[in-house]
């Protein structure tokens, strides 16, 4: 089994070396794709955009992102996956041959285990959800019995799935290029992400979940992850074994970020889910969801994107880990709460005042 894993990981390092050597001119594109595939963009861009256009799609995006990333964390703790940028220095696989040189980039030095890829899993889950949701909306609106409409739908369906496959290939190549993952890890991530998204395509209770369910789900997921960590630590298994490797083998210490640690990811996602529940059960949301004007939706989308972009520029201080985790949870909870209740309430108030004045 070890020999098989060494062969797979050796192939992965060779793939990284090949991409970095032959496609160095595409470095900017690969780095941008890796940035764009981060789940942060789901919370700060896709969610506010889709929630105001189609609330059910926005809600599903959050659940897919949060549960998918939580499962990714558990899988990583179970599978103990290496990462290329440190494995290539520690392995004995190259004892009888030259060790390949691979470059590192600002997004290379992630601190958690590598399998499966969180970026690939998140991108697959989110884009699968978007494609299936768009097709479901079009299916409900298209006119049956008209051949021309049916042909347009087929062309659009083919185009969307082609785009989905193209995005996944780009994300996988970008993660291999920057030496953050091996090829088998990104493939596992894509498969896992699609399974999670398809599971939520068949789930209906999330659209009417009570605040109690949101609270209990957040508490359960957090407690399970922390309990799992403490249990394995008690029997001598250190689930944070990758921190030392990241700090040792990353060529620049400032590239090792606290927000890539497993617990930072956990609290960020739990904060987002809890904030979604708070927003959906806020009295402000209950008052503003009665308004369905297109103007209000457009203003809410633009306002949300601008304000959340400014809000994302606030980075919690990292000098104290506990404070960082607490502020990360609070910041993440604020994003859906503001998007769902506060911004629509303010926009509705301003538009009503404008109508009265007119």
Coordinates of N, CA, C and O in Angstrom, one line a residue, residues 143-306:
X143 N -41.7 26.4 -22.4 CA -43.0 26.1 -23.0 C -43.0 24.7 -23.6 O -42.1 24.4 -24.4
X144 N -43.8 23.8 -23.1 CA -43.8 22.4 -23.6 C -44.4 22.3 -25.0 O -45.3 23.1 -25.3
X145 N -43.8 21.5 -25.8 CA -44.4 21.2 -27.1 C -43.9 22.1 -28.2 O -44.2 22.0 -29.4
X146 N -43.0 23.0 -27.9 CA -42.4 23.9 -28.9 C -41.0 23.4 -29.2 O -40.1 23.4 -28.3
X147 N -40.7 22.9 -30.4 CA -39.5 22.3 -30.8 C -38.3 23.4 -30.7 O -37.2 23.0 -30.2
X148 N -38.6 24.6 -31.1 CA -37.5 25.6 -31.0 C -37.1 25.8 -29.6 O -35.9 25.9 -29.3
X149 N -38.0 25.9 -28.7 CA -37.6 26.1 -27.2 C -36.9 24.9 -26.7 O -35.9 25.1 -25.9
X150 N -37.3 23.7 -27.1 CA -36.7 22.5 -26.6 C -35.2 22.4 -27.1 O -34.3 22.0 -26.4
X151 N -35.0 22.9 -28.4 CA -33.6 22.8 -28.9 C -32.8 23.8 -28.2 O -31.6 23.5 -27.9
X152 N -33.3 25.0 -27.9 CA -32.5 26.0 -27.2 C -32.1 25.5 -25.8 O -31.0 25.7 -25.3
X153 N -33.1 24.8 -25.1 CA -32.8 24.3 -23.8 C -31.7 23.2 -23.9 O -30.8 23.2 -23.0
X154 N -31.7 22.4 -24.9 CA -30.7 21.3 -25.1 C -29.3 22.0 -25.3 O -28.3 21.5 -24.7
X155 N -29.3 23.0 -26.1 CA -28.0 23.7 -26.4 C -27.4 24.3 -25.1 O -26.3 24.3 -24.8
X156 N -28.4 25.0 -24.4 CA -27.9 25.7 -23.1 C -27.5 24.6 -22.1 O -26.5 24.8 -21.4
X157 N -28.2 23.5 -22.0 CA -27.8 22.4 -21.1 C -26.4 21.9 -21.4 O -25.6 21.7 -20.5
X158 N -26.2 21.7 -22.7 CA -24.8 21.2 -23.1 C -23.8 22.2 -22.8 O -22.7 21.9 -22.3
X159 N -24.1 23.5 -23.0 CA -23.1 24.6 -22.8 C -22.8 24.7 -21.3 O -21.6 24.9 -20.9
X160 N -23.8 24.6 -20.4 CA -23.6 24.7 -19.0 C -22.8 23.5 -18.4 O -21.9 23.7 -17.6
X161 N -23.1 22.3 -18.9 CA -22.3 21.2 -18.4 C -20.9 21.2 -19.0 O -19.9 20.7 -18.3
X162 N -20.7 21.7 -20.2 CA -19.3 21.9 -20.7 C -18.6 22.9 -19.9 O -17.4 22.7 -19.6
X163 N -19.2 24.0 -19.5 CA -18.6 25.0 -18.7 C -18.3 24.4 -17.3 O -17.2 24.7 -16.8
X164 N -19.2 23.6 -16.8 CA -18.9 22.9 -15.5 C -17.6 22.1 -15.6 O -16.7 22.2 -14.7
X165 N -17.5 21.3 -16.6 CA -16.4 20.4 -16.7 C -15.1 21.2 -16.9 O -14.0 20.9 -16.4
X166 N -15.2 22.3 -17.7 CA -14.1 23.2 -17.9 C -13.6 23.8 -16.6 O -12.3 23.9 -16.4
X167 N -14.5 24.3 -15.8 CA -14.1 24.9 -14.5 C -13.4 23.8 -13.6 O -12.4 24.2 -13.0
X168 N -13.9 22.6 -13.6 CA -13.3 21.6 -12.7 C -11.9 21.2 -13.2 O -11.0 21.1 -12.4
X169 N -11.7 21.2 -14.5 CA -10.4 20.9 -15.0 C -9.4 22.0 -14.7 O -8.3 21.7 -14.2
X170 N -9.9 23.2 -14.8 CA -9.0 24.4 -14.5 C -8.7 24.4 -13.0 O -7.5 24.7 -12.6
X171 N -9.6 24.1 -12.1 CA -9.4 24.1 -10.7 C -8.4 23.0 -10.3 O -7.5 23.2 -9.6
X172 N -8.6 21.8 -10.9 CA -7.7 20.7 -10.6 C -6.3 21.0 -11.1 O -5.3 20.8 -10.3
X173 N -6.2 21.5 -12.3 CA -4.8 21.8 -12.8 C -4.2 22.9 -12.0 O -2.9 22.8 -11.7
X174 N -4.9 23.9 -11.5 CA -4.3 25.0 -10.7 C -3.8 24.5 -9.4 O -2.7 24.9 -8.9
X175 N -4.5 23.6 -8.8 CA -4.1 23.1 -7.5 C -2.9 22.2 -7.6 O -2.0 22.1 -6.7
X176 N -2.8 21.4 -8.7 CA -1.6 20.6 -9.0 C -0.4 21.5 -9.3 O 0.7 21.3 -8.9
X177 N -0.7 22.6 -10.1 CA 0.4 23.5 -10.6 C 1.1 24.2 -9.4 O 2.3 24.3 -9.4
X178 N 0.3 24.6 -8.4 CA 0.9 25.4 -7.3 C 1.4 24.4 -6.2 O 1.9 24.9 -5.2
X179 N 1.4 23.1 -6.5 CA 2.0 22.1 -5.5 C 1.2 22.0 -4.2 O 1.8 21.6 -3.2
X180 N -0.1 22.3 -4.2 CA -0.9 22.2 -3.0 C -1.5 20.8 -2.9 O -1.8 20.3 -1.8
X181 N -1.7 20.1 -4.1 CA -2.4 18.8 -4.1 C -1.8 17.9 -5.1 O -1.2 18.3 -6.2
X182 N -2.0 16.6 -4.9 CA -1.6 15.6 -5.9 C -2.9 15.4 -6.8 O -4.0 15.7 -6.4
X183 N -2.7 14.9 -8.0 CA -3.8 14.7 -8.9 C -4.9 13.8 -8.3 O -6.1 14.1 -8.5
X184 N -4.6 12.7 -7.6 CA -5.6 11.8 -7.1 C -6.5 12.6 -6.0 O -7.6 12.2 -5.8
X185 N -5.9 13.6 -5.4 CA -6.6 14.3 -4.3 C -7.6 15.3 -4.9 O -8.7 15.4 -4.4
X186 N -7.3 15.9 -6.1 CA -8.3 16.8 -6.7 C -9.4 16.0 -7.4 O -10.6 16.4 -7.3
X187 N -9.1 14.8 -7.9 CA -10.1 14.0 -8.5 C -11.1 13.5 -7.4 O -12.3 13.5 -7.6
X188 N -10.5 13.1 -6.3 CA -11.4 12.7 -5.1 C -12.2 13.9 -4.7 O -13.4 13.7 -4.3
X189 N -11.7 15.1 -4.7 CA -12.4 16.2 -4.3 C -13.6 16.5 -5.2 O -14.7 16.8 -4.7
X190 N -13.4 16.4 -6.5 CA -14.5 16.7 -7.5 C -15.6 15.6 -7.3 O -16.8 16.0 -7.2
X191 N -15.3 14.4 -7.2 CA -16.3 13.3 -7.0 C -17.1 13.6 -5.7 O -18.3 13.5 -5.7
X192 N -16.4 13.9 -4.6 CA -17.0 14.1 -3.3 C -17.9 15.3 -3.4 O -19.1 15.3 -2.9
X193 N -17.5 16.4 -4.0 CA -18.3 17.6 -4.1 C -19.6 17.4 -4.9 O -20.7 17.9 -4.5
X194 N -19.5 16.6 -6.0 CA -20.7 16.3 -6.8 C -21.7 15.5 -6.0 O -22.9 15.7 -6.0
X195 N -21.2 14.5 -5.2 CA -22.1 13.7 -4.4 C -22.8 14.5 -3.4 O -24.0 14.4 -3.2
X196 N -22.1 15.4 -2.7 CA -22.7 16.3 -1.7 C -23.8 17.2 -2.4 O -24.9 17.3 -1.8
X197 N -23.5 17.8 -3.5 CA -24.4 18.7 -4.2 C -25.7 17.9 -4.6 O -26.8 18.4 -4.5
X198 N -25.5 16.7 -5.2 CA -26.6 15.9 -5.6 C -27.5 15.5 -4.4 O -28.7 15.4 -4.5
X199 N -26.9 15.2 -3.3 CA -27.6 14.9 -2.1 C -28.5 16.1 -1.7 O -29.7 15.8 -1.3
X200 N -28.0 17.3 -1.8 CA -28.9 18.4 -1.4 C -29.9 18.8 -2.5 O -30.9 19.5 -2.2
X201 N -29.6 18.4 -3.7 CA -30.7 18.5 -4.7 C -31.9 17.7 -4.4 O -33.0 18.0 -4.9
X202 N -31.7 16.7 -3.6 CA -32.8 15.8 -3.2 C -33.3 16.1 -1.8 O -34.2 15.3 -1.3
X203 N -32.8 17.2 -1.2 CA -33.2 17.5 0.2 C -34.1 18.7 0.2 O -33.8 19.7 -0.4
X204 N -35.2 18.7 0.9 CA -36.2 19.8 0.8 C -36.3 20.5 2.2 O -36.7 21.6 2.3
X205 N -36.0 19.8 3.3 CA -36.3 20.4 4.6 C -35.4 21.6 4.9 O -35.8 22.4 5.8
X206 N -34.3 21.8 4.2 CA -33.4 22.9 4.5 C -34.1 24.3 4.2 O -33.8 25.3 4.8
X207 N -35.1 24.2 3.3 CA -35.8 25.5 2.9 C -36.8 26.0 4.0 O -37.2 27.1 4.0
X208 N -37.2 25.1 4.9 CA -38.1 25.5 5.9 C -37.6 25.1 7.3 O -38.4 25.1 8.3
X209 N -36.3 25.0 7.4 CA -35.7 24.6 8.7 C -35.9 25.7 9.8 O -35.8 26.9 9.5
X210 N -36.2 25.3 11.0 CA -36.5 26.3 12.1 C -35.1 26.7 12.6 O -34.1 26.2 12.3
X211 N -35.2 27.8 13.4 CA -34.0 28.3 14.0 C -33.4 27.3 15.0 O -32.1 27.2 15.1
X212 N -34.2 26.5 15.6 CA -33.7 25.4 16.5 C -32.9 24.4 15.7 O -31.9 24.0 16.2
X213 N -33.4 24.1 14.5 CA -32.6 23.1 13.6 C -31.3 23.7 13.3 O -30.2 23.0 13.2
X214 N -31.2 25.0 12.9 CA -30.0 25.6 12.6 C -29.0 25.6 13.8 O -27.8 25.3 13.6
X215 N -29.5 25.9 14.9 CA -28.7 25.9 16.2 C -28.2 24.5 16.5 O -27.0 24.3 16.7
X216 N -29.1 23.5 16.4 CA -28.7 22.2 16.8 C -27.7 21.6 15.7 O -26.8 20.9 16.1
X217 N -27.9 21.9 14.5 CA -27.0 21.4 13.4 C -25.6 22.0 13.6 O -24.6 21.3 13.5
X218 N -25.6 23.4 13.9 CA -24.3 24.0 14.1 C -23.6 23.4 15.3 O -22.4 23.2 15.3
X219 N -24.4 23.2 16.4 CA -23.8 22.7 17.6 C -23.3 21.3 17.4 O -22.2 20.9 17.8
X220 N -24.1 20.5 16.7 CA -23.7 19.1 16.5 C -22.4 19.0 15.6 O -21.5 18.2 15.9
X221 N -22.4 19.7 14.5 CA -21.2 19.6 13.6 C -19.9 20.1 14.3 O -18.9 19.5 14.2
X222 N -20.1 21.2 15.1 CA -18.9 21.7 15.8 C -18.5 20.7 16.9 O -17.3 20.4 17.0
X223 N -19.4 20.2 17.7 CA -19.1 19.3 18.7 C -18.5 18.0 18.2 O -17.5 17.4 18.8
X224 N -19.0 17.5 17.1 CA -18.5 16.3 16.5 C -17.0 16.4 16.1 O -16.2 15.6 16.3
X225 N -16.7 17.5 15.4 CA -15.4 17.8 14.9 C -14.4 17.9 16.1 O -13.3 17.3 16.1
X226 N -14.8 18.7 17.0 CA -13.9 19.0 18.2 C -13.8 17.7 19.0 O -12.7 17.3 19.4
X227 N -14.9 16.9 19.2 CA -14.8 15.7 19.9 C -14.0 14.6 19.2 O -13.2 13.9 19.9
X228 N -14.1 14.6 17.9 CA -13.3 13.7 17.1 C -11.8 14.0 17.3 O -10.9 13.1 17.4
X229 N -11.5 15.3 17.2 CA -10.1 15.7 17.4 C -9.6 15.3 18.8 O -8.4 14.8 18.9
X230 N -10.3 15.6 19.9 CA -9.9 15.3 21.2 C -9.8 13.8 21.5 O -8.9 13.4 22.2
X231 N -10.7 13.0 20.9 CA -10.7 11.6 21.1 C -9.4 11.0 20.5 O -8.7 10.2 21.1
X232 N -9.0 11.4 19.2 CA -7.8 10.9 18.6 C -6.6 11.4 19.3 O -5.6 10.7 19.4
X233 N -6.7 12.7 19.8 CA -5.5 13.2 20.5 C -5.3 12.4 21.8 O -4.1 12.2 22.2
X234 N -6.4 12.0 22.4 CA -6.2 11.2 23.7 C -5.6 9.8 23.5 O -4.9 9.3 24.4
X235 N -5.7 9.3 22.3 CA -5.1 8.0 22.0 C -3.8 8.1 21.3 O -3.2 7.2 20.7
X236 N -3.3 9.4 21.2 CA -1.9 9.6 20.7 C -1.8 10.0 19.2 O -0.8 10.0 18.6
X237 N -3.0 10.3 18.6 CA -3.0 10.7 17.2 C -3.1 12.2 17.1 O -4.2 12.8 17.5
X238 N -2.1 12.9 16.6 CA -2.2 14.4 16.5 C -2.7 14.8 15.1 O -2.1 14.6 14.1
X239 N -3.9 15.3 15.1 CA -4.6 15.7 13.8 C -4.0 17.0 13.3 O -4.3 17.4 12.1
X240 N -3.2 17.7 14.0 CA -2.6 18.9 13.5 C -1.1 18.6 13.1 O -0.3 19.5 13.2
X241 N -0.8 17.4 12.7 CA 0.6 17.0 12.4 C 1.1 17.8 11.2 O 2.3 17.9 11.0
X242 N 0.2 18.3 10.4 CA 0.6 19.0 9.2 C 1.1 20.5 9.4 O 1.8 21.0 8.6
X243 N 0.8 21.0 10.6 CA 1.3 22.4 10.9 C 2.8 22.5 10.9 O 3.4 23.4 10.3
X244 N 3.4 21.5 11.5 CA 4.9 21.5 11.6 C 5.5 21.4 10.2 O 6.5 22.0 9.9
X245 N 4.9 20.5 9.4 CA 5.4 20.3 8.0 C 5.3 21.6 7.2 O 6.2 22.0 6.4
X246 N 4.1 22.3 7.3 CA 3.9 23.5 6.6 C 5.0 24.6 7.0 O 5.6 25.2 6.1
X247 N 5.1 24.7 8.3 CA 6.1 25.7 8.8 C 7.5 25.4 8.4 O 8.4 26.3 8.2
X248 N 7.8 24.1 8.3 CA 9.2 23.7 8.0 C 9.6 23.8 6.6 O 10.7 24.2 6.2
X249 N 8.6 23.5 5.7 CA 9.0 23.4 4.3 C 8.5 24.5 3.4 O 8.8 24.6 2.2
X250 N 7.7 25.4 3.9 CA 7.2 26.5 3.1 C 8.4 27.5 3.0 O 9.1 27.8 4.0
X251 N 8.7 27.9 1.8 CA 9.9 28.7 1.5 C 9.8 30.1 2.2 O 10.8 30.8 2.4
X252 N 8.6 30.6 2.4 CA 8.4 31.9 3.0 C 7.4 31.8 4.2 O 6.3 31.4 4.0
X253 N 7.9 32.1 5.4 CA 7.0 31.9 6.6 C 5.7 32.7 6.5 O 4.6 32.2 7.0
X254 N 5.7 33.9 5.8 CA 4.4 34.6 5.7 C 3.4 34.0 4.8 O 2.2 34.4 4.8
X255 N 3.7 33.0 4.1 CA 2.8 32.2 3.3 C 2.0 31.2 4.1 O 1.0 30.6 3.5
X256 N 2.4 30.9 5.3 CA 1.7 30.0 6.1 C 0.6 30.8 6.9 O 1.0 31.6 7.8
X257 N -0.6 30.7 6.5 CA -1.7 31.5 7.1 C -2.5 30.7 8.1 O -2.9 29.5 7.9
X258 N -2.9 31.4 9.2 CA -3.7 30.8 10.2 C -5.1 30.4 9.7 O -5.7 29.5 10.2
X259 N -5.6 31.2 8.7 CA -7.0 30.9 8.3 C -7.0 29.7 7.4 O -8.1 29.4 6.9
X260 N -5.9 29.0 7.1 CA -6.0 27.7 6.4 C -6.0 26.5 7.3 O -6.0 25.4 6.8
X261 N -5.9 26.8 8.6 CA -5.9 25.7 9.6 C -7.3 25.0 9.6 O -8.3 25.6 9.3
X262 N -7.4 23.7 10.0 CA -8.6 23.0 10.1 C -9.7 23.7 11.0 O -10.9 23.8 10.6
X263 N -9.3 24.2 12.1 CA -10.3 24.8 13.0 C -10.8 26.2 12.5 O -11.9 26.6 12.8
X264 N -9.9 26.9 11.8 CA -10.3 28.1 11.2 C -11.4 27.9 10.1 O -12.5 28.6 10.1
X265 N -11.2 26.8 9.3 CA -12.2 26.4 8.4 C -13.5 26.0 9.0 O -14.6 26.4 8.6
X266 N -13.4 25.2 10.1 CA -14.6 24.7 10.8 C -15.4 25.9 11.4 O -16.7 25.9 11.1
X267 N -14.8 26.8 12.1 CA -15.6 27.9 12.7 C -16.1 28.9 11.7 O -17.2 29.5 11.9
X268 N -15.4 29.0 10.6 CA -15.9 29.9 9.5 C -17.1 29.4 8.9 O -18.1 30.1 8.7
X269 N -17.2 28.1 8.7 CA -18.4 27.4 8.1 C -19.5 27.4 9.1 O -20.7 27.6 8.7
X270 N -19.2 27.1 10.3 CA -20.3 27.0 11.3 C -20.9 28.4 11.6 O -22.1 28.6 11.8
X271 N -20.0 29.4 11.5 CA -20.5 30.8 11.7 C -21.5 31.2 10.5 O -22.5 31.8 10.7
X272 N -21.1 30.7 9.3 CA -22.0 31.0 8.1 C -23.3 30.3 8.2 O -24.4 30.9 8.0
X273 N -23.3 29.1 8.6 CA -24.6 28.3 8.8 C -25.5 28.9 9.9 O -26.7 29.1 9.7
X274 N -24.9 29.3 11.0 CA -25.6 29.9 12.1 C -26.2 31.3 11.7 O -27.3 31.6 11.9
X275 N -25.4 32.0 10.9 CA -25.8 33.3 10.5 C -26.9 33.2 9.5 O -27.8 34.1 9.4
X276 N -26.9 32.1 8.6 CA -28.0 31.9 7.7 C -29.3 31.7 8.5 O -30.4 32.2 8.1
X277 N -29.3 30.9 9.5 CA -30.5 30.7 10.3 C -31.0 31.9 11.0 O -32.2 32.2 11.0
X278 N -30.0 32.7 11.5 CA -30.4 34.0 12.1 C -31.1 34.9 11.1 O -32.1 35.6 11.4
X279 N -30.5 35.0 9.9 CA -31.1 35.9 8.9 C -32.4 35.5 8.5 O -33.4 36.3 8.3
X280 N -32.6 34.2 8.2 CA -33.9 33.7 7.7 C -35.0 33.8 8.8 O -36.2 33.9 8.4
X281 N -34.7 33.8 10.0 CA -35.7 33.9 11.1 C -35.7 35.3 11.8 O -36.3 35.5 12.8
X282 N -35.1 36.3 11.1 CA -35.0 37.6 11.6 C -36.4 38.3 11.3 O -37.0 38.1 10.2
X283 N -36.9 39.1 12.3 CA -38.1 39.9 12.0 C -38.0 40.8 10.8 O -38.9 41.1 10.1
X284 N -36.7 41.3 10.6 CA -36.5 42.2 9.4 C -36.7 41.5 8.1 O -37.3 42.0 7.2
X285 N -36.3 40.2 8.0 CA -36.5 39.4 6.8 C -38.0 39.1 6.6 O -38.5 39.2 5.5
X286 N -38.7 38.8 7.7 CA -40.1 38.5 7.6 C -40.8 39.7 7.0 O -41.8 39.6 6.3
X287 N -40.4 40.9 7.4 CA -41.0 42.1 6.9 C -40.7 42.5 5.5 O -41.6 43.0 4.7
X288 N -39.5 42.2 5.0 CA -39.0 42.7 3.7 C -39.3 41.6 2.6 O -39.3 42.0 1.4
X289 N -39.5 40.3 3.0 CA -39.6 39.3 1.9 C -41.0 39.5 1.2 O -41.2 38.8 0.2
X290 N -41.9 40.3 1.8 CA -43.2 40.5 1.1 C -43.0 41.3 -0.2 O -43.8 41.3 -1.1
X291 N -41.9 42.1 -0.2 CA -41.6 42.9 -1.4 C -40.9 42.1 -2.4 O -39.8 41.6 -2.2
X292 N -41.4 42.0 -3.7 CA -40.8 41.3 -4.7 C -40.4 42.1 -5.9 O -40.3 41.6 -7.0
X293 N -40.3 43.4 -5.8 CA -40.0 44.3 -6.9 C -38.6 44.1 -7.5 O -37.7 43.8 -6.7
X294 N -38.5 44.1 -8.8 CA -37.2 43.9 -9.4 C -36.2 44.9 -9.1 O -35.0 44.6 -8.9
X295 N -36.7 46.1 -8.9 CA -35.7 47.2 -8.5 C -35.1 47.0 -7.2 O -33.9 47.1 -7.0
X296 N -35.9 46.5 -6.2 CA -35.4 46.2 -4.9 C -34.4 45.1 -4.9 O -33.4 45.2 -4.2
X297 N -34.7 44.1 -5.7 CA -33.7 43.0 -5.8 C -32.4 43.4 -6.4 O -31.3 43.0 -5.9
X298 N -32.5 44.2 -7.5 CA -31.2 44.7 -8.1 C -30.4 45.5 -7.1 O -29.2 45.4 -7.0
X299 N -31.1 46.4 -6.4 CA -30.4 47.3 -5.5 C -29.8 46.4 -4.3 O -28.7 46.7 -3.9
X300 N -30.5 45.4 -3.9 CA -30.0 44.6 -2.8 C -28.8 43.8 -3.3 O -27.8 43.7 -2.5
X301 N -28.8 43.3 -4.5 CA -27.6 42.6 -5.1 C -26.4 43.5 -5.1 O -25.3 43.1 -4.6
X302 N -26.6 44.7 -5.7 CA -25.4 45.6 -5.8 C -24.9 46.0 -4.5 O -23.7 46.0 -4.2
X303 N -25.8 46.4 -3.6 CA -25.4 46.8 -2.3 C -24.7 45.7 -1.5 O -23.7 46.0 -0.8
X304 N -25.2 44.5 -1.6 CA -24.6 43.4 -0.9 C -23.2 43.1 -1.3 O -22.3 42.9 -0.5
X305 N -23.0 43.1 -2.7 CA -21.7 42.8 -3.2 C -20.7 43.9 -2.8 O -19.6 43.5 -2.5
X306 N -21.1 45.1 -2.8 CA -20.2 46.2 -2.5 C -19.8 46.2 -1.0 O -18.7 46.2 -0.6

